[in-house]
Amino acid sequence: DAMVIQNPRYQVTQFGKPVTLSCSQTLNHNVMYWYQQKSSQAPKLLFHYYDKDFNNEADTPDNFQSRRPNTSFCFLDIRSPGLGDAAMYLCATSAGGHYGYTFGSGTRLTVV
Amino acid sequence: QKEVEQNSGPLSVPEGAIASLNCTYSDRGSQSFFWYRQYSGKSPELIMSIYSNGDKEDGRFTAQLNKASQYVSLLIRDSQPSDSATYLCAVNRPQGAQKLVFGQGTRLTINP
C-alpha cells in the first residue's frame, strides 16, 4: 500500500546530542512537510519541501534542519536537542492543490 | 488572533447523538478546509475536506462551510464510542505551495 513511513516510532536522545528522524513515502508526492506537535497543542509547521525547494518557517529555530536527498526520503535533524524539543514529530506529504495531507505515524521524541 | 481557532473542549456527547464541532479562521483568502481525527498518541487522519460553501456529507460525517462568516463545522451523526478522539480543523494558507494551519483541536468524548 502507498504510504508515509516514519522511523523510529519512539526516539530517546540525550540533551545536546544530535538526532535524526526519517520519513519515506511511496506516494510520489511533490511536497513533504515536517510538523512538531506538543501535548494538547496544534501541529506546528517547521518546514516543507516542494520538490527540492526548501521552505523554512520564519519561527523555526536554527537548531532544526532538514534534508531531502530524493523524492521518497526526507530527514529532520535536531542539532542540539533541548528539553523543550520533546514532542511528536509528524511527517506529511501532499500532491498539492486542494488535496489534504497524508501523515506518517509520527516519531515521539524524548530528551533526557 | 489565532489563524485557526477551535474550542478545546472537552466535548461530551451521549452515544447515538449528534456531535457538533466548530472552527473559525482568520484568512479570508483560504480556499481549502479539512477535518482530521487524532487518537491519543497517534498521527492525524483525514476524514473530511470541503472547498465550497454549503454542506458536504460522507457517511455519518457532514462538513459545513460558510466563507462569509469564516466558519467551518463538522457534524457526526449517530456518535459511537470509537469517535472519541481529538478533531483538528485545518485551513490552507493561500500563498504559495499548500501549507495547512491547524487549530489546537477539540477533544470529543462519546459516552456509552
Tab-separated table of C-alpha atoms in Angstrom:
chain	number	residue	atom	x	y	z
A	1	ASP	CA	0.000	0.000	0.000
A	2	ALA	CA	1.149	3.520	-0.777
A	3	MET	CA	2.039	5.238	2.434
A	4	VAL	CA	4.208	7.534	4.526
A	5	ILE	CA	6.602	5.771	6.895
A	6	GLN	CA	8.394	7.365	9.803
A	7	ASN	CA	11.242	5.817	11.723
A	8	PRO	CA	11.669	5.295	14.545
A	9	ARG	CA	8.253	5.438	16.274
A	10	TYR	CA	9.938	6.333	19.556
A	11	GLN	CA	13.300	8.038	19.967
A	12	VAL	CA	15.085	8.826	23.211
A	13	THR	CA	18.064	11.154	22.964
A	14	GLN	CA	20.328	12.890	25.399
A	15	PHE	CA	20.264	16.610	25.965
A	16	GLY	CA	22.514	18.207	23.346
A	17	LYS	CA	23.149	15.010	21.360
A	18	PRO	CA	22.293	15.320	17.647
A	19	VAL	CA	19.391	13.212	16.467
A	20	THR	CA	17.924	12.436	13.052
A	21	LEU	CA	14.362	11.411	12.301
A	22	SER	CA	13.467	9.884	8.965
A	23	CYS	CA	10.455	9.823	6.691
A	24	SER	CA	9.844	7.969	3.459
A	25	GLN	CA	6.891	7.920	1.072
A	26	THR	CA	5.674	5.705	-1.739
A	27	LEU	CA	3.016	8.181	-2.913
A	28	ASN	CA	5.400	10.092	-5.192
A	29	HIS	CA	4.073	13.370	-3.809
A	30	ASN	CA	5.921	16.572	-4.631
A	31	VAL	CA	5.558	18.164	-1.225
A	32	MET	CA	6.855	16.869	2.099
A	33	TYR	CA	6.344	18.571	5.449
A	34	TRP	CA	7.658	18.345	8.986
A	35	TYR	CA	5.386	19.339	11.846
A	36	GLN	CA	6.072	19.463	15.568
A	37	GLN	CA	3.200	18.674	17.914
A	38	LYS	CA	3.440	19.098	21.665
A	39	SER	CA	0.880	17.681	24.051
A	40	SER	CA	-2.606	19.195	23.612
A	41	GLN	CA	-1.305	21.678	21.046
A	42	ALA	CA	-1.844	22.202	17.346
A	43	PRO	CA	0.707	20.702	14.961
A	44	LYS	CA	3.192	23.447	14.125
A	45	LEU	CA	4.819	23.571	10.690
A	46	LEU	CA	8.628	23.592	10.856
A	47	PHE	CA	9.428	23.469	7.137
A	48	HIS	CA	8.464	21.887	3.856
A	49	TYR	CA	9.991	20.845	0.562
A	50	TYR	CA	8.339	21.449	-2.777
A	51	ASP	CA	10.371	19.018	-4.853
A	52	LYS	CA	13.921	20.102	-3.974
A	53	ASP	CA	12.965	23.624	-2.912
A	54	PHE	CA	13.340	24.019	0.837
A	55	ASN	CA	10.984	26.396	2.680
A	56	ASN	CA	11.664	27.276	6.274
A	57	GLU	CA	9.026	28.812	8.542
A	58	ALA	CA	10.162	32.147	9.974
A	59	ASP	CA	9.875	30.981	13.569
A	60	THR	CA	11.580	27.592	13.164
A	61	PRO	CA	14.694	27.551	15.369
A	62	ASP	CA	18.092	27.164	13.682
A	63	ASN	CA	18.525	24.024	15.755
A	64	PHE	CA	16.221	22.252	13.296
A	65	GLN	CA	17.457	21.328	9.843
A	66	SER	CA	16.118	19.149	7.068
A	67	ARG	CA	17.372	17.198	4.081
A	68	ARG	CA	15.543	15.705	1.122
A	69	PRO	CA	18.018	13.651	-0.913
A	70	ASN	CA	15.357	12.352	-3.308
A	71	THR	CA	11.578	12.355	-3.849
A	72	SER	CA	10.998	9.478	-1.464
A	73	PHE	CA	13.008	10.452	1.609
A	74	CYS	CA	13.116	13.406	3.958
A	75	PHE	CA	15.082	13.794	7.196
A	76	LEU	CA	14.721	16.037	10.223
A	77	ASP	CA	17.957	16.822	12.033
A	78	ILE	CA	17.959	18.345	15.503
A	79	ARG	CA	21.483	19.541	16.110
A	80	SER	CA	21.378	20.065	19.872
A	81	PRO	CA	18.100	18.844	21.361
A	82	GLY	CA	16.830	20.641	24.410
A	83	LEU	CA	14.183	19.525	26.872
A	84	GLY	CA	11.718	21.818	25.110
A	85	ASP	CA	12.128	19.850	21.881
A	86	ALA	CA	10.403	16.800	23.306
A	87	ALA	CA	7.334	16.340	21.119
A	88	MET	CA	5.689	14.240	18.444
A	89	TYR	CA	7.261	14.934	15.058
A	90	LEU	CA	4.940	14.402	12.140
A	91	CYS	CA	5.952	13.948	8.527
A	92	ALA	CA	3.294	14.550	5.896
A	93	THR	CA	3.071	14.559	2.130
A	94	SER	CA	0.738	16.239	-0.307
A	95	ALA	CA	0.077	16.200	-4.022
A	96	GLY	CA	-0.527	19.937	-3.701
A	97	GLY	CA	-3.530	21.963	-4.750
A	98	HIS	CA	-6.701	21.175	-2.842
A	99	TYR	CA	-5.544	17.814	-1.548
A	100	GLY	CA	-5.101	17.216	2.142
A	101	TYR	CA	-2.035	15.738	3.718
A	102	THR	CA	-1.169	12.124	4.275
A	103	PHE	CA	0.599	11.790	7.600
A	104	GLY	CA	3.098	9.211	8.736
A	105	SER	CA	2.653	7.541	12.097
A	106	GLY	CA	4.872	10.114	13.807
A	107	THR	CA	8.015	9.887	15.935
A	108	ARG	CA	7.717	10.557	19.650
A	109	LEU	CA	10.945	12.231	20.766
A	110	THR	CA	12.006	12.190	24.404
A	111	VAL	CA	15.001	14.252	25.558
A	112	VAL	CA	16.710	13.133	28.766
B	1	GLN	CA	-5.839	36.362	16.866
B	2	LYS	CA	-5.007	32.772	16.039
B	3	GLU	CA	-5.217	31.785	12.385
B	4	VAL	CA	-7.463	28.822	13.193
B	5	GLU	CA	-9.493	28.658	16.387
B	6	GLN	CA	-11.350	25.763	17.921
B	7	ASN	CA	-12.966	25.216	21.272
B	8	SER	CA	-10.549	22.840	23.002
B	9	GLY	CA	-13.357	21.111	24.883
B	10	PRO	CA	-13.651	18.538	26.194
B	11	LEU	CA	-16.979	17.986	24.464
B	12	SER	CA	-19.020	15.143	25.875
B	13	VAL	CA	-21.850	13.622	23.813
B	14	PRO	CA	-24.027	10.572	24.541
B	15	GLU	CA	-23.781	7.600	22.213
B	16	GLY	CA	-26.169	7.882	19.286
B	17	ALA	CA	-26.447	11.679	19.489
B	18	ILE	CA	-25.074	14.291	17.077
B	19	ALA	CA	-21.666	15.774	17.872
B	20	SER	CA	-21.073	19.295	16.560
B	21	LEU	CA	-17.552	20.665	16.243
B	22	ASN	CA	-16.775	24.227	15.229
B	23	CYS	CA	-13.836	26.123	13.785
B	24	THR	CA	-13.188	29.713	12.731
B	25	TYR	CA	-10.337	31.017	10.616
B	26	SER	CA	-8.849	34.458	10.044
B	27	ASP	CA	-7.519	34.455	6.441
B	28	ARG	CA	-10.327	35.253	4.005
B	29	GLY	CA	-8.174	34.009	1.132
B	30	SER	CA	-8.221	30.411	2.379
B	31	GLN	CA	-9.730	28.014	-0.142
B	32	SER	CA	-9.423	24.515	1.323
B	33	PHE	CA	-10.623	23.228	4.657
B	34	PHE	CA	-10.029	19.900	6.314
B	35	TRP	CA	-11.043	17.920	9.359
B	36	TYR	CA	-8.605	15.441	10.845
B	37	ARG	CA	-9.229	12.924	13.601
B	38	GLN	CA	-6.386	12.195	16.013
B	39	TYR	CA	-6.482	9.395	18.552
B	40	SER	CA	-4.286	9.790	21.615
B	41	GLY	CA	-0.638	9.110	20.760
B	42	LYS	CA	-1.396	8.655	17.049
B	43	SER	CA	-0.975	10.837	13.987
B	44	PRO	CA	-3.839	12.808	12.406
B	45	GLU	CA	-6.106	11.033	9.923
B	46	LEU	CA	-8.004	12.960	7.232
B	47	ILE	CA	-11.756	12.426	7.494
B	48	MET	CA	-13.328	15.297	5.529
B	49	SER	CA	-12.361	18.045	3.110
B	50	ILE	CA	-14.538	20.917	1.868
B	51	TYR	CA	-13.893	23.716	-0.597
B	52	SER	CA	-17.284	25.286	-1.404
B	53	ASN	CA	-19.890	26.982	0.736
B	54	GLY	CA	-22.576	24.647	1.986
B	55	ASP	CA	-22.663	21.088	3.241
B	56	LYS	CA	-20.703	18.009	2.248
B	57	GLU	CA	-21.778	14.625	3.541
B	58	ASP	CA	-19.772	11.400	3.814
B	59	GLY	CA	-21.448	8.625	5.754
B	60	ARG	CA	-22.057	9.798	9.312
B	61	PHE	CA	-19.943	12.919	8.805
B	62	THR	CA	-21.100	16.279	7.432
B	63	ALA	CA	-18.778	19.217	6.917
B	64	GLN	CA	-20.264	22.703	6.647
B	65	LEU	CA	-18.508	25.775	5.261
B	66	ASN	CA	-19.529	29.429	5.427
B	67	LYS	CA	-16.816	31.576	3.886
B	68	ALA	CA	-18.621	34.848	4.581
B	69	SER	CA	-18.569	34.060	8.295
B	70	GLN	CA	-15.157	32.308	8.071
B	71	TYR	CA	-16.641	29.309	9.785
B	72	VAL	CA	-16.267	25.563	9.312
B	73	SER	CA	-18.060	22.865	11.225
B	74	LEU	CA	-18.183	19.089	11.448
B	75	LEU	CA	-21.264	17.118	12.435
B	76	ILE	CA	-21.025	13.492	13.471
B	77	ARG	CA	-24.352	11.683	13.432
B	78	ASP	CA	-25.121	8.557	15.452
B	79	SER	CA	-21.964	9.089	17.520
B	80	GLN	CA	-20.090	5.949	18.539
B	81	PRO	CA	-17.564	5.433	21.351
B	82	SER	CA	-14.950	4.875	18.617
B	83	ASP	CA	-15.480	8.511	17.577
B	84	SER	CA	-13.874	9.614	20.845
B	85	ALA	CA	-10.747	11.479	19.724
B	86	THR	CA	-9.357	14.949	19.158
B	87	TYR	CA	-10.657	16.608	15.989
B	88	LEU	CA	-8.325	19.042	14.272
B	89	CYS	CA	-9.548	21.713	11.886
B	90	ALA	CA	-7.011	22.660	9.202
B	91	VAL	CA	-7.079	25.545	6.754
B	92	ASN	CA	-4.738	26.140	3.860
B	93	ARG	CA	-2.606	29.249	3.595
B	94	PRO	CA	-3.418	30.630	0.167
B	95	GLN	CA	0.081	31.847	-0.617
B	96	GLY	CA	2.480	29.610	-2.491
B	97	ALA	CA	2.520	25.847	-2.078
B	98	GLN	CA	-0.210	24.370	0.024
B	99	LYS	CA	0.525	24.818	3.722
B	100	LEU	CA	-2.042	23.805	6.276
B	101	VAL	CA	-2.525	25.681	9.534
B	102	PHE	CA	-4.104	23.590	12.260
B	103	GLY	CA	-6.318	24.526	15.142
B	104	GLN	CA	-5.432	23.088	18.544
B	105	GLY	CA	-8.228	20.570	18.267
B	106	THR	CA	-11.431	19.749	20.101
B	107	ARG	CA	-11.355	16.719	22.346
B	108	LEU	CA	-14.559	14.724	21.878
B	109	THR	CA	-15.761	12.003	24.237
B	110	ILE	CA	-18.726	9.779	23.339
B	111	ASN	CA	-20.356	8.306	26.436
B	112	PRO	CA	-21.931	4.830	26.081
